[in-house]
Amino acid sequence: MQRLSCLRPLRLTSPRPLQPALQASRNTLPSLLTLKRSQASHPTTTPPPPSEKTTDFEVRYINSGPEHADTSSKPTTRILNASLDFVPTYGWTLKALEQGAASLGYPSITHGLFPRGGIELVEYFVQSSTRKLRGELGQHDLASMKVTAKIRTACIARLKMTAPYIKRWPEAVALMMQPQNLPNTMKDLGELMDEMWHIAGDRSVDMNWYSKRMMLAGVYTSTELYMTQDKSPDCEETWAFLDRRLQDVGTVGRTTAEVSSIVNFGVKSAYGFLQSRGIRGPFA
């Protein structure tokens, strides 16, 4: 395994100028709860109801689960996949999309297929990583693990997918946190949480269904941000940070205040991280 350089301790404070932004972002958190329990068994492949407005981008990727026809031959999918090779050099940008298209022999103007720009590349990576997660965990004996160990294994497997792009991940976070992109960001995060809990064997149907996903979202996002600055060998400090966060979740009593505290920890981490990189957060 390639040794990864990972980071300095993350400042988790949120400066006063970002307070209105934090409040606005909290208002988006309930969107995690809009996922219906009927979708929990395999949320990443369930199309939205016909009554909901669906963008062309969502149509391309919602219908790409294992029960649908193979989409690898679609030019847009091939370009997005090829463009990931250029993210370390060009970031999550139209330039990366242009290079990805060119590498497949498409004309440079093909990047015009992605009118929303680099965020489409970010969302493709996030969504395809969620779909790959179950397969990545096939090498582990999950049946012999306790729930917390399963969640930890799933988190690490997903974080390792981000590792090749970790130096460019701050740019992805900045794109995902823009107001116009937040709905898709929260939806994709909710689907990842659903997949992790489903892999862990969670079948709850009460309020715990919501609280578990909300708390894991806070744990995962804060760990992902920590990883962007970790400079320890093989991200050892990141895994230790993850263990501490999972321990915190395991000891809380699941009250509304405790759930809110854990979720807000992830939100504040995101805003503190963006400001430390000189990146304007949403609503700023």
XYZ file of C-alpha atoms in Angstrom:
284
model
C 0.000 0.000 0.000
C 1.262 3.399 -0.921
C 2.111 5.376 2.147
C -0.096 8.344 2.473
C 0.928 11.591 4.037
C -1.855 12.930 6.194
C -2.023 15.983 8.782
C -1.887 18.609 11.430
C -4.596 18.793 14.108
C -7.714 20.351 12.670
C -9.031 23.548 14.154
C -12.683 23.000 14.836
C -13.598 26.533 15.785
C -16.018 28.486 13.646
C -15.186 32.208 13.516
C -17.977 34.692 14.139
C -18.344 35.803 10.495
C -19.442 32.264 9.658
C -22.215 32.070 12.265
C -25.027 33.000 9.841
C -23.623 30.408 7.480
C -23.673 27.758 10.168
C -27.297 28.497 10.924
C -28.202 28.321 7.268
C -26.323 25.053 6.889
C -28.124 23.566 9.879
C -31.331 24.245 8.055
C -30.167 21.886 5.315
C -29.467 19.007 7.701
C -33.111 17.829 7.856
C -32.737 16.894 4.199
C -30.919 13.798 5.453
C -34.225 12.790 6.983
C -36.162 13.031 3.743
C -34.881 9.646 2.618
C -37.821 7.301 3.026
C -37.370 4.155 5.061
C -38.544 2.198 2.058
C -35.374 3.365 0.293
C -33.038 2.203 3.046
C -32.545 -1.312 1.632
C -30.706 0.088 -1.393
C -31.109 3.860 -1.569
C -28.407 4.487 -4.111
C -30.393 2.913 -6.927
C -33.909 4.147 -6.205
C -35.106 6.911 -8.567
C -36.921 9.879 -7.026
C -40.738 9.937 -7.304
C -42.025 11.210 -10.664
C -43.466 14.252 -8.919
C -39.987 15.490 -7.997
C -37.984 17.545 -10.471
C -34.984 15.546 -11.634
C -32.055 17.084 -13.469
C -30.495 15.437 -16.518
C -27.404 14.828 -14.375
C -29.379 12.915 -11.752
C -31.103 10.806 -14.413
C -27.714 9.761 -15.815
C -26.486 8.450 -12.475
C -29.580 7.352 -10.590
C -30.163 4.717 -13.291
C -26.675 3.281 -13.019
C -27.153 0.729 -10.238
C -26.523 -3.006 -10.671
C -30.107 -3.719 -11.727
C -29.909 -1.247 -14.595
C -28.182 -1.515 -17.957
C -24.446 -0.963 -18.017
C -23.689 2.740 -18.446
C -19.939 2.420 -18.950
C -20.405 2.861 -22.705
C -22.113 6.228 -22.286
C -19.806 9.052 -23.393
C -20.627 11.158 -20.333
C -19.833 8.320 -17.932
C -16.646 7.419 -19.766
C -15.482 11.037 -19.770
C -16.201 11.491 -16.071
C -14.376 8.285 -15.199
C -11.389 9.197 -17.371
C -11.311 12.724 -15.951
C -10.601 11.409 -12.452
C -7.054 10.625 -13.621
C -6.517 14.338 -14.198
C -7.932 15.574 -10.881
C -4.557 15.424 -9.058
C -3.146 17.794 -11.704
C -6.060 20.063 -12.587
C -8.430 19.677 -9.645
C -12.197 19.283 -9.925
C -12.406 21.584 -12.922
C -13.561 21.867 -16.514
C -9.894 21.506 -17.454
C -9.870 18.012 -15.932
C -13.059 17.188 -17.863
C -11.500 18.526 -21.048
C -8.397 16.383 -20.535
C -10.534 13.352 -19.734
C -12.491 13.806 -22.950
C -9.305 14.289 -24.976
C -7.766 11.118 -23.529
C -10.674 9.168 -25.017
C -10.392 10.843 -28.381
C -13.336 13.178 -27.942
C -13.033 16.822 -29.070
C -12.219 19.327 -26.333
C -15.654 20.938 -26.670
C -17.154 17.711 -25.274
C -16.712 19.099 -21.775
C -19.749 21.221 -22.639
C -21.799 18.122 -21.802
C -21.289 19.158 -18.174
C -22.918 22.594 -17.851
C -22.585 22.625 -14.057
C -18.825 22.326 -14.315
C -16.490 20.582 -11.899
C -19.216 19.781 -9.374
C -20.505 17.133 -11.783
C -17.122 15.407 -11.561
C -17.232 15.606 -7.758
C -20.753 14.189 -7.635
C -19.833 11.397 -10.045
C -16.928 10.404 -7.810
C -19.023 10.529 -4.625
C -21.928 8.563 -6.087
C -19.785 5.933 -7.824
C -17.753 5.462 -4.628
C -20.938 4.746 -2.681
C -21.930 2.147 -5.272
C -18.487 0.501 -5.052
C -18.423 0.372 -1.254
C -20.195 -2.960 -0.789
C -17.827 -4.650 -3.238
C -14.780 -3.134 -1.508
C -15.920 -4.692 1.772
C -16.290 -8.158 0.254
C -12.754 -9.078 1.347
C -13.656 -8.551 5.007
C -15.395 -11.067 7.257
C -18.183 -8.683 8.241
C -20.331 -11.475 9.688
C -17.874 -11.946 12.548
C -17.708 -8.212 13.361
C -19.758 -6.187 15.781
C -21.726 -3.229 14.439
C -19.153 -0.583 15.412
C -16.359 -2.577 13.760
C -18.436 -2.864 10.581
C -19.062 0.884 10.529
C -15.373 1.583 11.143
C -14.370 -0.760 8.321
C -16.882 0.871 5.970
C -15.669 4.379 6.849
C -12.034 3.463 6.256
C -12.832 1.735 2.954
C -14.704 4.796 1.730
C -12.025 7.232 2.930
C -9.343 5.241 1.116
C -11.249 5.859 -2.121
C -10.710 9.581 -1.558
C -7.003 9.123 -0.765
C -5.719 9.493 -4.374
C -7.396 12.913 -4.543
C -6.798 14.022 -0.962
C -4.652 17.043 -1.885
C -7.468 18.289 -4.107
C -10.305 17.349 -1.781
C -10.565 20.840 -0.223
C -11.621 22.089 -3.657
C -14.286 19.387 -3.827
C -15.573 20.368 -0.381
C -15.769 24.014 -1.443
C -17.814 23.055 -4.515
C -20.151 20.784 -2.567
C -20.781 23.465 0.043
C -21.936 26.081 -2.459
C -25.645 26.875 -1.927
C -26.773 25.620 -5.331
C -24.973 22.301 -4.763
C -25.949 21.646 -1.138
C -29.178 19.729 -1.931
C -27.263 17.140 -3.977
C -24.452 17.101 -1.407
C -26.840 16.296 1.433
C -28.660 13.709 -0.683
C -25.400 11.953 -1.587
C -24.242 12.031 2.040
C -27.562 10.570 3.176
C -27.269 7.741 0.660
C -23.735 6.944 1.833
C -24.932 6.807 5.438
C -27.795 4.520 4.413
C -25.413 2.198 2.589
C -23.006 2.027 5.538
C -25.756 1.224 8.022
C -27.313 -1.321 5.682
C -23.928 -3.037 5.323
C -23.662 -3.008 9.126
C -26.990 -4.854 9.330
C -29.110 -2.019 10.698
C -32.820 -2.664 10.225
C -34.232 -0.126 12.693
C -37.579 1.464 11.865
C -37.968 3.853 14.803
C -36.372 7.240 15.484
C -33.003 5.511 15.801
C -33.090 5.146 11.996
C -32.704 8.912 11.762
C -30.369 9.525 14.684
C -27.886 6.851 13.606
C -27.553 8.354 10.162
C -27.278 11.901 11.449
C -24.552 10.990 13.933
C -22.575 8.906 11.451
C -22.729 11.806 8.978
C -21.070 14.042 11.576
C -18.420 11.418 12.306
C -17.632 10.704 8.662
C -17.463 14.292 7.411
C -15.237 15.460 10.265
C -12.909 12.481 9.732
C -12.728 13.160 6.002
C -11.689 16.752 6.673
C -9.128 15.628 9.245
C -7.634 13.314 6.631
C -6.933 16.209 4.255
C -4.350 17.564 6.683
C -3.005 14.319 8.157
C 0.701 13.816 7.515
C 1.151 10.633 9.553
C 2.276 7.365 7.899
C -0.646 5.580 6.213
C -3.060 8.074 7.779
C -2.658 6.494 11.214
C -3.755 9.703 12.934
C -6.902 9.802 10.809
C -7.915 6.296 11.856
C -7.232 7.210 15.495
C -9.418 10.311 15.072
C -12.160 8.130 13.576
C -11.946 5.753 16.539
C -12.384 8.641 18.976
C -15.399 9.950 17.095
C -16.999 6.484 16.960
C -16.382 6.110 20.679
C -18.177 9.410 21.263
C -21.156 8.162 19.268
C -21.201 4.884 21.179
C -21.445 6.600 24.554
C -24.155 9.172 23.877
C -27.729 8.572 24.958
C -29.244 9.463 21.581
C -30.982 12.572 22.887
C -31.852 15.294 20.393
C -29.252 17.614 21.915
C -26.508 14.979 21.657
C -27.341 14.116 18.063
C -27.376 17.815 17.171
C -24.017 18.313 18.896
C -22.344 15.550 16.886
C -23.811 16.713 13.569
C -22.891 20.339 14.258
C -19.348 19.196 15.065
C -19.067 18.043 11.446
C -20.601 21.281 10.134
C -18.286 23.483 12.200
C -15.318 21.379 11.123
C -16.247 21.998 7.500
C -16.520 25.758 7.904
C -13.385 26.058 10.013
C -11.537 23.971 7.452
C -12.739 26.056 4.501
C -11.732 29.298 6.182
C -8.305 27.912 7.106
C -7.747 27.262 3.397
C -8.912 30.741 2.432
C -12.036 29.347 0.773
C -15.316 31.205 1.094
C -18.044 28.992 2.479
C -21.638 29.065 1.301
C -23.796 31.969 2.396
C -20.629 33.977 3.154
